[in-house]
Short mmCIF file of C-alpha atoms in Angstrom, two decimals:
data_model
loop_
_atom_site.label_atom_id
_atom_site.label_comp_id
_atom_site.label_asym_id
_atom_site.label_seq_id
_atom_site.Cartn_x
_atom_site.Cartn_y
_atom_site.Cartn_z
CA MET A 1 0.15 -0.09 -0.02
CA CYS A 2 3.09 2.49 0.06
CA GLY A 3 3.13 5.32 -2.42
CA ILE A 4 6.54 5.87 -4.37
CA VAL A 5 7.19 8.73 -6.86
CA GLY A 6 10.32 9.45 -9.12
CA LEU A 7 10.86 12.14 -11.47
CA PHE A 8 13.99 12.52 -14.07
CA LEU A 9 14.37 15.89 -15.59
CA LYS A 10 15.38 16.35 -19.20
CA ASP A 11 15.08 20.36 -19.20
CA LYS A 12 17.63 22.02 -17.08
CA ALA A 13 15.09 24.91 -16.96
CA LEU A 14 12.92 22.63 -14.48
CA GLU A 15 15.71 21.99 -12.28
CA PRO A 16 15.31 24.93 -9.61
CA LYS A 17 11.46 23.36 -9.33
CA LEU A 18 12.64 19.73 -8.76
CA GLY A 19 12.14 19.83 -4.92
CA ALA A 20 8.81 21.35 -5.26
CA MET A 21 7.49 19.30 -8.31
CA LEU A 22 8.40 16.00 -6.51
CA SER A 23 7.24 17.06 -3.07
CA GLU A 24 3.70 17.73 -4.55
CA MET A 25 3.79 14.42 -5.97
CA LEU A 26 4.63 12.55 -2.79
CA VAL A 27 2.23 14.59 -0.83
CA SER A 28 -0.62 13.57 -3.10
CA LEU A 29 0.16 10.03 -2.07
CA SER A 30 0.01 10.53 1.62
CA ASP A 31 -3.22 8.35 2.46
CA ARG A 32 -0.94 5.23 0.81
CA GLY A 33 1.53 5.29 3.73
CA PRO A 34 0.78 7.06 7.13
CA ASP A 35 4.29 5.53 9.01
CA SER A 36 7.02 7.57 7.44
CA ALA A 37 8.28 9.25 4.34
CA GLY A 38 11.43 10.12 2.44
CA ILE A 39 12.86 12.11 -0.38
CA ALA A 40 15.93 11.75 -2.01
CA ILE A 41 17.39 14.68 -4.57
CA TYR A 42 20.19 14.45 -6.70
CA GLY A 43 21.98 17.87 -7.16
CA ALA A 44 24.57 19.35 -9.29
CA THR A 45 28.19 17.90 -8.83
CA SER A 46 31.42 19.68 -8.78
CA GLY A 47 33.98 17.02 -8.79
CA ASN A 48 35.79 18.00 -5.90
CA GLU A 49 33.11 17.76 -3.04
CA ALA A 50 31.54 14.77 -1.67
CA LYS A 51 28.13 14.92 0.60
CA ILE A 52 27.21 12.81 3.48
CA THR A 53 23.77 12.93 4.77
CA ILE A 54 23.09 12.32 8.53
CA GLN A 55 20.74 11.79 10.91
CA SER A 56 20.54 11.93 14.61
CA PRO A 57 17.68 11.31 17.30
CA LYS A 58 19.37 14.34 19.30
CA PRO A 59 20.65 16.87 16.69
CA GLU A 60 21.32 19.59 19.43
CA ARG A 61 23.85 17.48 21.03
CA ASP A 62 25.27 15.47 18.29
CA PHE A 63 25.55 18.16 15.70
CA ARG A 64 27.36 20.85 17.92
CA GLY A 65 30.80 21.21 17.08
CA LEU A 66 30.99 18.20 14.62
CA ASP A 67 32.42 20.17 12.16
CA ALA A 68 35.30 21.23 13.77
CA GLU A 69 35.98 17.82 15.44
CA LEU A 70 35.47 15.85 11.98
CA ALA A 71 37.85 18.53 10.39
CA GLU A 72 40.58 17.50 12.81
CA ALA A 73 40.02 13.77 12.58
CA LEU A 74 40.25 14.00 8.59
CA GLY A 75 42.98 16.55 8.36
CA ALA A 76 40.75 18.24 5.72
CA PRO A 77 38.04 20.94 5.48
CA VAL A 78 34.84 20.07 6.57
CA SER A 79 31.45 21.83 6.36
CA ILE A 80 27.92 20.99 7.88
CA ALA A 81 24.70 22.45 6.98
CA VAL A 82 22.05 21.29 9.62
CA LYS A 83 18.31 20.60 8.51
CA SER A 84 16.22 19.52 11.75
CA THR A 85 17.33 16.02 12.67
CA HIS A 86 19.46 15.79 9.61
CA ALA A 87 22.76 17.37 8.50
CA VAL A 88 24.78 17.37 5.06
CA VAL A 89 28.44 16.82 5.72
CA ARG A 90 30.65 18.15 2.94
CA THR A 91 34.39 17.11 2.52
CA THR A 92 36.57 16.03 -0.51
CA PRO A 93 35.80 12.65 -2.36
CA ASP A 94 38.79 11.16 -1.14
CA LYS A 95 37.83 11.68 2.64
CA VAL A 96 34.35 9.94 2.43
CA ASP A 97 35.32 6.52 3.84
CA ALA A 98 37.26 8.16 6.53
CA ALA A 99 34.54 10.62 7.40
CA ARG A 100 32.02 7.66 7.83
CA GLU A 101 34.31 5.96 10.16
CA ALA A 102 35.12 9.36 11.94
CA LEU A 103 31.51 9.99 12.44
CA GLN A 104 30.79 6.53 13.91
CA SER A 105 33.72 7.11 16.41
CA LEU A 106 32.94 10.82 17.33
CA ARG A 107 29.20 10.56 17.47
CA PRO A 108 27.84 6.77 17.73
CA ASP A 109 24.06 7.67 17.74
CA ILE A 110 24.31 9.45 14.34
CA ARG A 111 22.96 7.36 11.36
CA ILE A 112 24.15 7.71 7.58
CA MET A 113 21.43 8.09 5.25
CA GLY A 114 23.42 8.35 2.33
CA ALA A 115 26.68 9.50 0.51
CA GLY A 116 27.85 10.56 -2.85
CA GLU A 117 28.79 13.56 -4.75
CA ALA A 118 25.10 14.34 -6.02
CA VAL A 119 22.37 12.88 -3.43
CA GLU A 120 20.95 14.03 -0.37
CA ILE A 121 18.57 11.88 1.54
CA TYR A 122 15.88 13.15 3.87
CA LYS A 123 13.53 10.70 5.80
CA GLU A 124 11.78 10.77 8.97
CA VAL A 125 8.81 8.98 10.76
CA GLY A 126 5.54 10.96 9.92
CA LEU A 127 3.45 11.86 6.67
CA PRO A 128 5.18 13.40 3.39
CA GLU A 129 3.97 16.98 4.39
CA ALA A 130 5.53 16.92 7.69
CA VAL A 131 8.96 15.40 6.20
CA VAL A 132 8.70 18.15 3.23
CA GLU A 133 8.31 21.09 5.51
CA ARG A 134 10.87 19.75 8.03
CA PHE A 135 13.53 19.66 5.68
CA ASP A 136 12.63 22.48 3.36
CA VAL A 137 12.41 20.07 0.48
CA ARG A 138 10.55 22.37 -1.73
CA LYS A 139 13.33 24.63 -2.26
CA MET A 140 15.61 22.04 -3.25
CA THR A 141 17.08 21.97 -6.90
CA GLY A 142 18.33 19.17 -8.90
CA THR A 143 18.60 16.77 -11.81
CA HIS A 144 16.12 13.93 -10.37
CA GLY A 145 14.70 12.53 -7.35
CA ILE A 146 12.59 9.70 -5.48
CA GLY A 147 10.14 9.70 -2.98
CA HIS A 148 8.39 7.31 -0.56
CA THR A 149 5.51 7.39 1.93
CA ARG A 150 5.26 4.06 3.95
CA MET A 151 2.83 1.63 5.36
CA ALA A 152 5.09 -0.61 7.23
CA THR A 153 4.74 -4.47 6.76
CA GLU A 154 8.08 -6.11 7.06
CA SER A 155 10.05 -3.97 10.14
CA ALA A 156 9.53 -1.35 12.68
CA VAL A 157 8.25 2.18 12.21
CA THR A 158 11.24 3.88 12.78
CA THR A 159 13.42 6.61 10.81
CA MET A 160 15.94 3.95 9.64
CA GLY A 161 13.04 1.60 8.54
CA ALA A 162 11.79 4.58 6.15
CA HIS A 163 12.82 4.77 2.55
CA PRO A 164 14.83 5.70 0.44
CA PHE A 165 17.42 3.00 1.27
CA SER A 166 20.93 3.80 0.25
CA THR A 167 23.62 0.99 0.22
CA GLY A 168 26.34 2.58 -2.40
CA ALA A 169 27.52 6.14 -3.55
CA ASP A 170 24.76 7.97 -5.00
CA GLN A 171 22.57 5.13 -5.14
CA CYS A 172 18.95 4.73 -3.59
CA LEU A 173 15.97 2.98 -3.84
CA VAL A 174 12.15 3.02 -3.00
CA HIS A 175 10.04 0.03 -3.09
CA ASN A 176 6.25 -0.95 -2.90
CA GLY A 177 5.81 -4.55 -2.06
CA SER A 178 7.28 -7.36 -0.07
CA LEU A 179 10.00 -9.64 -1.00
CA SER A 180 9.97 -13.43 0.37
CA ASN A 181 13.35 -14.48 -0.04
CA HIS A 182 15.01 -11.30 1.56
CA ASN A 183 16.81 -13.27 4.31
CA ASN A 184 18.62 -15.59 2.06
CA VAL A 185 19.70 -12.70 -0.24
CA ARG A 186 20.76 -10.76 2.88
CA ARG A 187 22.94 -13.64 3.92
CA GLU A 188 24.60 -14.14 0.44
CA LEU A 189 25.41 -10.28 0.49
CA VAL A 190 26.77 -10.33 4.02
CA ARG A 191 29.28 -13.01 2.74
CA GLU A 192 30.37 -10.62 -0.26
CA GLY A 193 30.86 -7.82 2.59
CA MET A 194 27.71 -5.82 2.33
CA LYS A 195 26.58 -4.39 5.78
CA PHE A 196 23.05 -3.72 7.01
CA GLU A 197 21.36 -1.27 9.29
CA THR A 198 18.02 -2.56 9.30
CA GLU A 199 15.93 -6.04 8.83
CA ASN A 200 13.86 -4.17 6.14
CA ASP A 201 13.42 -6.26 2.97
CA THR A 202 13.76 -3.06 0.80
CA GLU A 203 17.44 -2.68 2.29
CA VAL A 204 18.16 -5.87 0.83
CA ALA A 205 16.91 -5.00 -2.77
CA ALA A 206 19.21 -1.74 -2.57
CA ALA A 207 22.02 -3.75 -1.20
CA TYR A 208 21.51 -6.23 -4.08
CA LEU A 209 21.55 -3.49 -7.04
CA SER A 210 24.78 -1.93 -5.37
CA SER A 211 26.32 -5.35 -5.31
CA GLN A 212 25.43 -6.01 -8.94
CA MET A 213 26.79 -2.47 -10.14
CA ALA A 214 30.00 -3.04 -8.03
CA HIS A 215 30.54 -6.06 -10.39
CA GLY A 216 30.30 -3.92 -13.39
CA LYS A 217 26.75 -3.95 -14.24
CA ASN A 218 24.92 -0.80 -15.64
CA LEU A 219 21.63 0.17 -13.71
CA GLY A 220 19.44 -1.38 -16.65
CA GLU A 221 21.38 -4.54 -16.05
CA ALA A 222 21.17 -4.76 -12.47
CA LEU A 223 17.60 -4.16 -12.36
CA GLU A 224 17.23 -7.19 -14.85
CA GLY A 225 18.81 -9.15 -12.24
CA THR A 226 15.96 -8.67 -9.66
CA LEU A 227 13.68 -10.37 -12.00
CA SER A 228 15.32 -13.51 -11.45
CA ASP A 229 16.84 -13.25 -8.10
CA LEU A 230 14.39 -11.63 -6.03
CA ASP A 231 11.38 -13.31 -5.09
CA GLY A 232 7.99 -11.64 -4.16
CA PHE A 233 5.71 -8.56 -5.33
CA PHE A 234 7.72 -5.28 -6.20
CA THR A 235 7.84 -2.18 -7.77
CA PHE A 236 11.37 -0.44 -7.43
CA VAL A 237 12.21 3.13 -8.52
CA VAL A 238 15.82 3.61 -8.26
CA GLY A 239 18.12 6.54 -8.60
CA THR A 240 21.90 6.68 -9.22
CA LYS A 241 24.44 9.88 -10.03
CA ASN A 242 23.31 10.02 -13.50
CA GLY A 243 20.45 7.62 -13.66
CA PHE A 244 16.70 6.75 -12.89
CA GLY A 245 15.25 3.18 -13.23
CA VAL A 246 11.87 1.52 -12.60
CA VAL A 247 11.23 -2.25 -12.74
CA ARG A 248 7.97 -4.37 -11.60
CA ASP A 249 7.88 -8.20 -10.93
CA PRO A 250 6.23 -10.49 -13.17
CA ILE A 251 2.87 -10.41 -11.72
CA ALA A 252 3.12 -6.74 -11.16
CA CYS A 253 -0.06 -6.49 -8.81
CA LYS A 254 1.32 -3.21 -7.15
CA PRO A 255 -0.11 0.03 -9.17
CA ALA A 256 2.19 2.00 -11.20
CA VAL A 257 1.88 4.70 -13.86
CA MET A 258 4.54 6.70 -15.81
CA ALA A 259 4.52 9.84 -17.97
CA GLU A 260 7.05 11.17 -20.30
CA THR A 261 7.51 14.43 -22.40
CA ASP A 262 10.47 16.48 -23.94
CA GLN A 263 11.05 17.85 -20.50
CA TYR A 264 10.77 14.83 -17.76
CA VAL A 265 10.05 11.32 -17.07
CA ALA A 266 7.67 10.74 -14.23
CA PHE A 267 6.81 7.65 -12.06
CA GLY A 268 3.69 7.54 -9.58
CA SER A 269 1.85 4.75 -7.81
CA GLU A 270 -1.18 6.36 -8.92
CA TYR A 271 -1.88 9.01 -11.58
CA ARG A 272 -2.91 11.64 -9.36
CA ALA A 273 0.62 11.99 -8.30
CA LEU A 274 1.41 13.21 -12.04
CA THR A 275 -1.65 15.49 -12.51
CA LYS A 276 0.09 18.90 -11.55
CA LEU A 277 3.13 18.14 -13.81
CA PRO A 278 3.79 20.67 -16.54
CA GLY A 279 2.43 19.40 -19.79
CA ILE A 280 0.95 16.13 -18.07
CA ASP A 281 -2.11 16.62 -20.56
CA ASN A 282 0.16 16.13 -23.53
CA ALA A 283 2.48 13.65 -22.12
CA LYS A 284 2.73 10.02 -23.21
CA VAL A 285 1.18 8.18 -20.20
CA TRP A 286 1.09 4.48 -19.81
CA GLU A 287 1.54 1.40 -17.18
CA PRO A 288 4.88 0.11 -16.93
CA GLU A 289 4.80 -3.48 -18.33
CA PRO A 290 5.67 -6.45 -15.93
CA ALA A 291 9.16 -7.87 -15.89
CA THR A 292 10.48 -4.98 -17.84
CA VAL A 293 13.22 -2.79 -17.14
CA TYR A 294 12.91 1.00 -17.81
CA PHE A 295 15.76 3.46 -17.09
CA TRP A 296 17.04 6.82 -18.24
CA GLU A 297 20.39 8.54 -17.82
CA HIS A 298 21.97 11.75 -18.14
#
């Protein structure tokens, strides 16, 4: 019953409006999931800066002085922009792994939402409107993004159990459905060295895709693998640094609709998520086919 959305912009003129457009899409699906909500926004990259989105249950305590402590630990410049319970840590790309380790040491209660050159991930318990307002998502700019409002079925209602899930640099995934073989897949991925933060089946799907791409597959090829290696009912919407992909399981019982114009590609669990997009009346609108991969890249 979860609601998922995605928006991939072709027209650079729309990039300043990405946060507002994606927020409107997600809020329209609020009744599909009252437990938690989240959004991932892919912004512009500079090539000399990486970002780590972090979350704390006690931000006043954990974020105070963290920039100076982290800069000292890394021996490199660090800046931190706080948004409510989340913050975006910026440093040089070569310091990301060291920064993750230092964060765990300096602030054990902090949780990492995602990292990369482009992505920022904001998610919390509550309805989409509350999440959008808390993190000022409507003002964010970018090239593409995905969002989710959750009705919990496989794990507890917590911030870490909310979507999107990110298990690789600039990679994240949202999911409507339920996987039946996630425990087996999790064990295989753990043997490969993957680490998990939750018991959520969606985190397993995200880690599966990260593993496939780490072995040299592109996003489309990795999504093809889900059709043979993951069992259950699922619709996945995925973001990477440059890409956006969608796949549904062979039965495809979870609702989905897509739209494409010269300006964008959009996904929603229901058509109402797309109704306020520019040019929607003249868009190509279709239901994505079962067991079929759709993906676009900049």
